[in-house]
Short mmCIF file of N, CA and C in Angstrom, two decimals:
data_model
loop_
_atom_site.label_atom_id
_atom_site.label_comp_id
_atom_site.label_asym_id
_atom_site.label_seq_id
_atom_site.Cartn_x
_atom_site.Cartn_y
_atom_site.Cartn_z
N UNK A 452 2.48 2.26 -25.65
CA UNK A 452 2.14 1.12 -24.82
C UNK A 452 0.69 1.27 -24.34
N UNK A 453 -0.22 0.82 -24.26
CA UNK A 453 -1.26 -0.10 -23.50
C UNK A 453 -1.66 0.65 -22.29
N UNK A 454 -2.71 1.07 -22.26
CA UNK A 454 -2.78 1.74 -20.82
C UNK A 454 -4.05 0.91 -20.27
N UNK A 455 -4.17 1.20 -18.70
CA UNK A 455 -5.22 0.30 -18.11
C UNK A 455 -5.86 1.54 -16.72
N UNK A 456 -7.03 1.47 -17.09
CA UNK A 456 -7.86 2.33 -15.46
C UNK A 456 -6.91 1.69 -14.00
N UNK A 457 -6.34 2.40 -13.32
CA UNK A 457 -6.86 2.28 -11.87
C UNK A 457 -7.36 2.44 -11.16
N UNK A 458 -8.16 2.20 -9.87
CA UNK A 458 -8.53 2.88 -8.91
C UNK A 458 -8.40 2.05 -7.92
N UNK A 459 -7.75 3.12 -6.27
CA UNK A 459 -7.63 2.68 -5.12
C UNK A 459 -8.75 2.96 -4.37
N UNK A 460 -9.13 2.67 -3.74
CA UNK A 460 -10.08 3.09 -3.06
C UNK A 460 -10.04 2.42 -1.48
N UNK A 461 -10.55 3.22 -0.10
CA UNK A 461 -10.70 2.99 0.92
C UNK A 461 -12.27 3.25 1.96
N UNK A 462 -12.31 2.34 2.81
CA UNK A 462 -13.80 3.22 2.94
C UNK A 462 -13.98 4.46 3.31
N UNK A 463 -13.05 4.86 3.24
CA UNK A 463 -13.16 7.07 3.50
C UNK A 463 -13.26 7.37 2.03
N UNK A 464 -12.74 6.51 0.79
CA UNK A 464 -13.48 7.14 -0.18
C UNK A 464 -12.20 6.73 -1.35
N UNK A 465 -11.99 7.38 -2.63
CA UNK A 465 -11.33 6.99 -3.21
C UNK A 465 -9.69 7.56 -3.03
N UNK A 466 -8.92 6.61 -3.19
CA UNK A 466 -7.26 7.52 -2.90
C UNK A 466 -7.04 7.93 -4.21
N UNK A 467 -7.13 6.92 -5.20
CA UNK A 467 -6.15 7.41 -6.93
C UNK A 467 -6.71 6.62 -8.21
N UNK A 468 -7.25 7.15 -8.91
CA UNK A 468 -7.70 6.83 -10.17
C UNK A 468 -7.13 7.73 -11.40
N UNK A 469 -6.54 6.75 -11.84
CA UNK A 469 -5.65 7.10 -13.05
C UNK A 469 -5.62 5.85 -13.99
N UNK A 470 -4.97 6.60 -15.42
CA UNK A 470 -3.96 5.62 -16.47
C UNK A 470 -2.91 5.10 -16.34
N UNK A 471 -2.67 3.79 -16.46
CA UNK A 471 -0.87 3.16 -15.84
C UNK A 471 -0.98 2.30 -17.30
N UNK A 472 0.70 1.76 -17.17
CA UNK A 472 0.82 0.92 -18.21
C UNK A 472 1.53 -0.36 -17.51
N UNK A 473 1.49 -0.27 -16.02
CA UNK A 473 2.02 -1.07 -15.21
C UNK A 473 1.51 -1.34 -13.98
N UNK A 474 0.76 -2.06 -13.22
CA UNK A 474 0.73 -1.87 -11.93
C UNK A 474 1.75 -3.04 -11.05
N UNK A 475 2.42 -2.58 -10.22
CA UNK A 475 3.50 -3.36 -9.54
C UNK A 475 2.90 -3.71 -8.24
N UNK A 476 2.56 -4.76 -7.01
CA UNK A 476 1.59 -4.63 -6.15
C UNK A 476 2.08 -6.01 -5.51
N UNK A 477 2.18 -5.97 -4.14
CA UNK A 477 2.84 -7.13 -3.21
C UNK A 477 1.43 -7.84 -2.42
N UNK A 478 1.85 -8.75 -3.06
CA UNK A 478 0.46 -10.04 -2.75
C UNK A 478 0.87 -10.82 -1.61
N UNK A 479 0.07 -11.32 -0.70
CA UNK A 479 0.10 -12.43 0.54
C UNK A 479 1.58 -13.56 0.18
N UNK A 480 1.24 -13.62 -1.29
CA UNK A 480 2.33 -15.10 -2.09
C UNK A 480 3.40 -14.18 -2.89
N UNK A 481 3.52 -13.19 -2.69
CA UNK A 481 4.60 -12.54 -3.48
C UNK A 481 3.89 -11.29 -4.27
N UNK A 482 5.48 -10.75 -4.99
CA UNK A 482 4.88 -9.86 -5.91
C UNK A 482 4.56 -9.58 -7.41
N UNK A 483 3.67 -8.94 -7.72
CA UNK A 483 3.20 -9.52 -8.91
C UNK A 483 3.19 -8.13 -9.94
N UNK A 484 3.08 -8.14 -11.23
CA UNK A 484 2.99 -6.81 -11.89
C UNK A 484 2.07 -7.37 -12.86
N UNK A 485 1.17 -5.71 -13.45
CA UNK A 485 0.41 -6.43 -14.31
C UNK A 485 -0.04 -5.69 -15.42
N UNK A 486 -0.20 -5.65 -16.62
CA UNK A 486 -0.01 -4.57 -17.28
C UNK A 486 -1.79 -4.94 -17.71
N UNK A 487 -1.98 -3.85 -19.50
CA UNK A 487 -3.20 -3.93 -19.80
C UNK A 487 -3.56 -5.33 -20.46
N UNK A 488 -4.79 -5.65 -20.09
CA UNK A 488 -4.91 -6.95 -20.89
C UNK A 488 -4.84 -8.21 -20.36
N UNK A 489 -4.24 -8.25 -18.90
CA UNK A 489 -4.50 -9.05 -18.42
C UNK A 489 -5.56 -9.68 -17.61
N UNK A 490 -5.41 -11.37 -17.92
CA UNK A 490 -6.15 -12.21 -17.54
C UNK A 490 -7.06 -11.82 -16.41
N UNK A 491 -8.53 -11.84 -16.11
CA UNK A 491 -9.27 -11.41 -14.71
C UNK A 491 -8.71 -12.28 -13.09
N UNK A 492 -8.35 -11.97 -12.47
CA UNK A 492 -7.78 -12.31 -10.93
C UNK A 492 -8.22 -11.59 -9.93
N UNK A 493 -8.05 -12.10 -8.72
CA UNK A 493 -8.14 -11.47 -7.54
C UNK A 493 -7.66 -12.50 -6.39
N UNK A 494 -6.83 -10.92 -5.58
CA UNK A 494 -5.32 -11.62 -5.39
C UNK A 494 -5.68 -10.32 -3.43
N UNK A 495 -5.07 -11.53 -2.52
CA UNK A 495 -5.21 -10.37 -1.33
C UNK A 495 -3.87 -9.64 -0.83
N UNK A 496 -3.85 -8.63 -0.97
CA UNK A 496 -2.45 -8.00 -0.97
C UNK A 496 -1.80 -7.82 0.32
N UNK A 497 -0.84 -7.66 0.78
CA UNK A 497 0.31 -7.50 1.65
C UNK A 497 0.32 -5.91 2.27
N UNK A 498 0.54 -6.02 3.77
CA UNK A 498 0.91 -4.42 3.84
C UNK A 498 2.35 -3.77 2.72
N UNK A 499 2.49 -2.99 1.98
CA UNK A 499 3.00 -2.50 1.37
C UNK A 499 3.53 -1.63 0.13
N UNK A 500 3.99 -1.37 -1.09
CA UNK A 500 4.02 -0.16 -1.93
C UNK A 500 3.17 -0.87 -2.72
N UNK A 501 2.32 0.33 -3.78
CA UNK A 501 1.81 0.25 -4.91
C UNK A 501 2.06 0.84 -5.65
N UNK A 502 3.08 0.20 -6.62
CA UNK A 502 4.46 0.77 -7.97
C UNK A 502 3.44 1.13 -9.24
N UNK A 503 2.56 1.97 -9.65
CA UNK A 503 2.09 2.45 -10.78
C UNK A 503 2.82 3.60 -12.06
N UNK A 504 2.96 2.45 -12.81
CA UNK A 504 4.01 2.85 -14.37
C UNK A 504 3.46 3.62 -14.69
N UNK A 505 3.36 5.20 -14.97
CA UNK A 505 2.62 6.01 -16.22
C UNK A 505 3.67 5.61 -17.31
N UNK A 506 2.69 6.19 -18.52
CA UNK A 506 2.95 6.27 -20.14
C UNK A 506 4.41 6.82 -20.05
N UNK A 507 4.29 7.90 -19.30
CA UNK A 507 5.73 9.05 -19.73
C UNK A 507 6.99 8.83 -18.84
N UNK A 508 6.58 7.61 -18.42
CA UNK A 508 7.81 6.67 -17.62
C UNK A 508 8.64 7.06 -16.08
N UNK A 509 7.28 7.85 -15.98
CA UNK A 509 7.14 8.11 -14.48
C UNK A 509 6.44 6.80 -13.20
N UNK A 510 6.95 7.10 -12.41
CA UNK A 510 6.41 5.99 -11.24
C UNK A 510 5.69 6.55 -10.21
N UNK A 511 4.07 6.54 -9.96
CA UNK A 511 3.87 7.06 -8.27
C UNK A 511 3.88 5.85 -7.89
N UNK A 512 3.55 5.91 -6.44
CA UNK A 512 3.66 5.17 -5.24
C UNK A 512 2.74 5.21 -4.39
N UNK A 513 2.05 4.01 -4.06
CA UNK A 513 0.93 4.37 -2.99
C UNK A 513 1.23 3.10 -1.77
N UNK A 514 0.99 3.58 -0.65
CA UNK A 514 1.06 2.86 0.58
C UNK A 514 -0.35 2.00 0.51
N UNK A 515 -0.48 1.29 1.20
CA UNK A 515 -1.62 0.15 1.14
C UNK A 515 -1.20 -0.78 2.33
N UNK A 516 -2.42 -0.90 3.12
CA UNK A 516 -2.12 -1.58 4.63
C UNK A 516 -2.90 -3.10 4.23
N UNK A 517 -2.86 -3.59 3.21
CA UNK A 517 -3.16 -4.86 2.96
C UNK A 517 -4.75 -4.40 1.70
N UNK A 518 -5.44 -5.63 1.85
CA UNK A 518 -6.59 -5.18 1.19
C UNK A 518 -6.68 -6.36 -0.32
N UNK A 519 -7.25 -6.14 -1.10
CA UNK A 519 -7.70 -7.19 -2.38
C UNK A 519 -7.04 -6.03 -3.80
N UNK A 520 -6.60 -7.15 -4.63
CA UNK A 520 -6.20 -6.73 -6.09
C UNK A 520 -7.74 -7.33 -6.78
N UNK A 521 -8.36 -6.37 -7.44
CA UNK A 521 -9.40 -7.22 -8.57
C UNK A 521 -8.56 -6.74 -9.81
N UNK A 522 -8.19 -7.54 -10.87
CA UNK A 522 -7.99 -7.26 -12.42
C UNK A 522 -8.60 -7.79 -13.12
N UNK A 523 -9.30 -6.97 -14.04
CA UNK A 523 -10.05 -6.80 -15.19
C UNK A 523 -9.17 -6.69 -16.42
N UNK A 524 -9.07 -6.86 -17.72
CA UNK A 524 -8.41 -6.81 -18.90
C UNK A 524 -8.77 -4.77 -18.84
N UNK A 525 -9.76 -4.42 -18.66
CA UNK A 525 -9.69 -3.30 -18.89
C UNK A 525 -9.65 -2.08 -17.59
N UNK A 526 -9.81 -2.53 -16.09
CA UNK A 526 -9.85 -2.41 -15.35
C UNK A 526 -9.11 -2.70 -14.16
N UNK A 527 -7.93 -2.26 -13.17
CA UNK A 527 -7.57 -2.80 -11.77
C UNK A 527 -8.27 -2.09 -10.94
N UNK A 528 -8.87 -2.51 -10.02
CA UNK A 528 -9.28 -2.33 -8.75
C UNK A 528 -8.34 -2.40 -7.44
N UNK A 529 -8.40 -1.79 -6.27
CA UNK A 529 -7.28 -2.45 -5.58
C UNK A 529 -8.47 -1.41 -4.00
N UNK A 530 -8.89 -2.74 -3.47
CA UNK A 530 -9.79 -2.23 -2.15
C UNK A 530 -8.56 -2.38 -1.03
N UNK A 531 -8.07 -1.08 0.01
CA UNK A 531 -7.36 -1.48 0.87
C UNK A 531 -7.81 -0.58 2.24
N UNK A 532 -8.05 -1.37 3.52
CA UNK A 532 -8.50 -0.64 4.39
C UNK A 532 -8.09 0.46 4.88
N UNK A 533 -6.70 0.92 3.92
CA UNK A 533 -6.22 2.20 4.30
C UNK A 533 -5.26 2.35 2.96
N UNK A 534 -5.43 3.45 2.77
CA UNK A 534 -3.57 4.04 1.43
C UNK A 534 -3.33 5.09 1.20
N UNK A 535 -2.38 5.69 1.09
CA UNK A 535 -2.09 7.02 0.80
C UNK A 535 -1.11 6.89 -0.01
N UNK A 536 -1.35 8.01 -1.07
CA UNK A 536 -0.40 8.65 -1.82
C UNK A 536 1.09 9.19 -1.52
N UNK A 537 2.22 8.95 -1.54
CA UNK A 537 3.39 8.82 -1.48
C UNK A 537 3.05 11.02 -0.92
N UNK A 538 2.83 11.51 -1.78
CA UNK A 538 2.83 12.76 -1.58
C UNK A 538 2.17 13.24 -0.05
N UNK A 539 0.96 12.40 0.05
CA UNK A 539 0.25 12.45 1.02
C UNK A 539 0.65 12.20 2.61
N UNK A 540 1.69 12.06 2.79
CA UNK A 540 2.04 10.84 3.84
C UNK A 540 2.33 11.84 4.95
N UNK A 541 1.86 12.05 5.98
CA UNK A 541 2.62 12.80 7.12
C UNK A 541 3.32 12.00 7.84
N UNK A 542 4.96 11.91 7.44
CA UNK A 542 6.08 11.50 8.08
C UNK A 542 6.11 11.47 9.13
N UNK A 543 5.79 12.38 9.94
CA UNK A 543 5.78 13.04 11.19
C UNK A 543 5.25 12.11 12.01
N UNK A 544 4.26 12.00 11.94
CA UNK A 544 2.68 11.07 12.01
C UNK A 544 3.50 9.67 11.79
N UNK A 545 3.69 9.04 11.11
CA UNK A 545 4.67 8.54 10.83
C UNK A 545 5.77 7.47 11.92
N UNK A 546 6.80 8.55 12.22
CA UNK A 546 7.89 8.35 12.66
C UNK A 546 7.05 7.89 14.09
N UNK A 547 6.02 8.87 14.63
CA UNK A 547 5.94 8.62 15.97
C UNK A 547 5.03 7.53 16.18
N UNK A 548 4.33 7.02 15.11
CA UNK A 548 3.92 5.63 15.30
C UNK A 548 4.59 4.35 15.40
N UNK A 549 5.72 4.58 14.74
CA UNK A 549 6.99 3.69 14.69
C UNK A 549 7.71 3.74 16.21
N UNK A 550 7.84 4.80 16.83
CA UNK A 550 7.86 4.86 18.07
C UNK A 550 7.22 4.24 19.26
N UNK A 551 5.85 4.31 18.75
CA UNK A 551 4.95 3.96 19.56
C UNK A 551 4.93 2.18 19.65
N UNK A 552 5.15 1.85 18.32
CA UNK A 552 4.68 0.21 18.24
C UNK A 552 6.02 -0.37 19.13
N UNK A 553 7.52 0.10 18.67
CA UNK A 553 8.80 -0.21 18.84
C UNK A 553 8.47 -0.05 20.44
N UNK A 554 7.78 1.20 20.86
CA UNK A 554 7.68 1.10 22.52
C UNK A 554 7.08 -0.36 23.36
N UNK A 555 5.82 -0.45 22.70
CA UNK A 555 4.62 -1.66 22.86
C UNK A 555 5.38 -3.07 23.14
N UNK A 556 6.35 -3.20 21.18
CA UNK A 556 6.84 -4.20 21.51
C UNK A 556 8.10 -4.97 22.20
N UNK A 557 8.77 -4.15 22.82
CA UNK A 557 9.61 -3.85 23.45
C UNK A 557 9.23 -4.16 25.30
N UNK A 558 8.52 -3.56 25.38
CA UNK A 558 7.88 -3.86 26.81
C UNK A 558 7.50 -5.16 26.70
N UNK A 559 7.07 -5.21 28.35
CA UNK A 559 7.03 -6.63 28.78
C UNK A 559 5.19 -6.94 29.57
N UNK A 560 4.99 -5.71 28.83
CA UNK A 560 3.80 -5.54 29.68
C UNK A 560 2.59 -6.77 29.18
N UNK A 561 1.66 -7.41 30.13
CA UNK A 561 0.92 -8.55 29.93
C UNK A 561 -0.58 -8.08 28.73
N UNK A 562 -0.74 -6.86 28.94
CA UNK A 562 -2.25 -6.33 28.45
C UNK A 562 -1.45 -5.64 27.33
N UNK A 563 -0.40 -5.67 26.30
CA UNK A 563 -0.17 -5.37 24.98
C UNK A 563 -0.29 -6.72 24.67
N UNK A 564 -1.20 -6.18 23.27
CA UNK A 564 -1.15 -6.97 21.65
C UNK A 564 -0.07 -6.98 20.87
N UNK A 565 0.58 -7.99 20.97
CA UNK A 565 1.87 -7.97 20.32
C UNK A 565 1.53 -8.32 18.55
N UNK A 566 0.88 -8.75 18.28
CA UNK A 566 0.03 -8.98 16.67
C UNK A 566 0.00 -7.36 16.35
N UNK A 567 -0.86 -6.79 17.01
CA UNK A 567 -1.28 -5.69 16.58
C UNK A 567 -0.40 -4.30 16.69
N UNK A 568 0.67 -4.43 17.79
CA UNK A 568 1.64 -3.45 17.53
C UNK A 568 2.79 -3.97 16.38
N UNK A 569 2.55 -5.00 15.96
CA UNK A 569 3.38 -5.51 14.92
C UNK A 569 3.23 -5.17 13.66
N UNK A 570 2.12 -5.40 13.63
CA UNK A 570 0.90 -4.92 12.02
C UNK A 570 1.12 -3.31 12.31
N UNK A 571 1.13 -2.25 13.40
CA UNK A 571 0.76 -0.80 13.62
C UNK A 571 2.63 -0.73 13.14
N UNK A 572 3.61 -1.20 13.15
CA UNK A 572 4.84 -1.16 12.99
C UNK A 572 5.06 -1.36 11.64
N UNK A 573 4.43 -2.22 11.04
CA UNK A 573 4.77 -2.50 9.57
C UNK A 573 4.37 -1.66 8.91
N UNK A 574 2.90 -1.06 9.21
CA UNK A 574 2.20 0.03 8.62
C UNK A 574 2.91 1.25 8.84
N UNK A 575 3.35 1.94 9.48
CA UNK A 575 4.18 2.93 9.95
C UNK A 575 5.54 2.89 9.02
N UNK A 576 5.96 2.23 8.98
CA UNK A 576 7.71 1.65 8.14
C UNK A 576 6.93 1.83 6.74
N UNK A 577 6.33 1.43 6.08
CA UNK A 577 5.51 1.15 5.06
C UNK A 577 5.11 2.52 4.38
N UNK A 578 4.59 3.17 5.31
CA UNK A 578 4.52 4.77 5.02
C UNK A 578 5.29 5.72 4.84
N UNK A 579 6.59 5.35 5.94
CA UNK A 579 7.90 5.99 5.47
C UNK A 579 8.82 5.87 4.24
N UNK A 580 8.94 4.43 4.12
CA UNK A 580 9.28 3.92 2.81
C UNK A 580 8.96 4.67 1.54
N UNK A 581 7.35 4.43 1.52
CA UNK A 581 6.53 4.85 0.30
C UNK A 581 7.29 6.11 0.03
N UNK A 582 6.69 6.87 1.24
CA UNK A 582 7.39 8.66 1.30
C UNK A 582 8.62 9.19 0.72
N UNK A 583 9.46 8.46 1.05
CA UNK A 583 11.19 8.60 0.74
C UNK A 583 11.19 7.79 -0.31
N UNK A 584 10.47 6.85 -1.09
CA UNK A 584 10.74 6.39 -2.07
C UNK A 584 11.63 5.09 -2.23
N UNK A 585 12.01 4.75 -1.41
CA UNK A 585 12.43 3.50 -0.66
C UNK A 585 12.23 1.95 -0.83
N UNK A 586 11.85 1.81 -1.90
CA UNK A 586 10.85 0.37 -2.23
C UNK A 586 11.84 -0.37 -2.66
#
């Protein structure tokens, strides 16, 4: 099968550049997969997993807190203001952010951002997911 470049990248620098024969990736309008060869797009992605097919029919997984898909026929790009590698993920870190937002939004207090402990909640769940494999 067909293989195609990836690379993630964040502004701290690059997360994962590799060969896939699949990229699987949750867009604003849904989710979309895309193999080599396809048509050029750019698409703004969703907090959530990034399903990359290797050749030998393995799957990693990368977290992504939103950000842009560019595809190239020979090239995906995928800019996201934050992602980590499924391997990468401190759970820990994690769990207690999920804590933290669930605290925020939960209260009744006038000076919380309820947008933004919402988005810090999705991102948190999102990371756990990835981690445990959960998609």
């Amino acid at each position: 099968m067909k293989t195609v470049t990836v690379n993630i990248v964040t502004p701290d620098g690059p997360v994962y550049d590799s060969e896939v024969t699949m990229v699987i990736a949750k867009t604003t309008s849904g989710e979309i997969g895309v193999l080599a060869g396809h048509i050029p797009m750019v698409a703004p992605l969703a907090i959530g997993a990034v399903k990359l097919k290797k050749e030998n029919g393995s799957t990693e997984l990368v977290a992504v807190s939103g950000g842009f898909i560019e595809v190239r026929p020979e090239k995906i790009s995928i800019l996201a203001p934050s992602a980590e590698v499924a391997e990468s993920i401190d759970v820990q870190r994690a769990k207690e952010a999920v804590k933290r937002a669930e605290g925020r939004l939960q209260g009744k207090q006038d000076n919380i951002d309820f947008k933004r402990a919402d988005l810090a909640l999705k991102r948190a769940l999102n990371r756990i997911n990835v981690h445990e494999g959960n998609i």
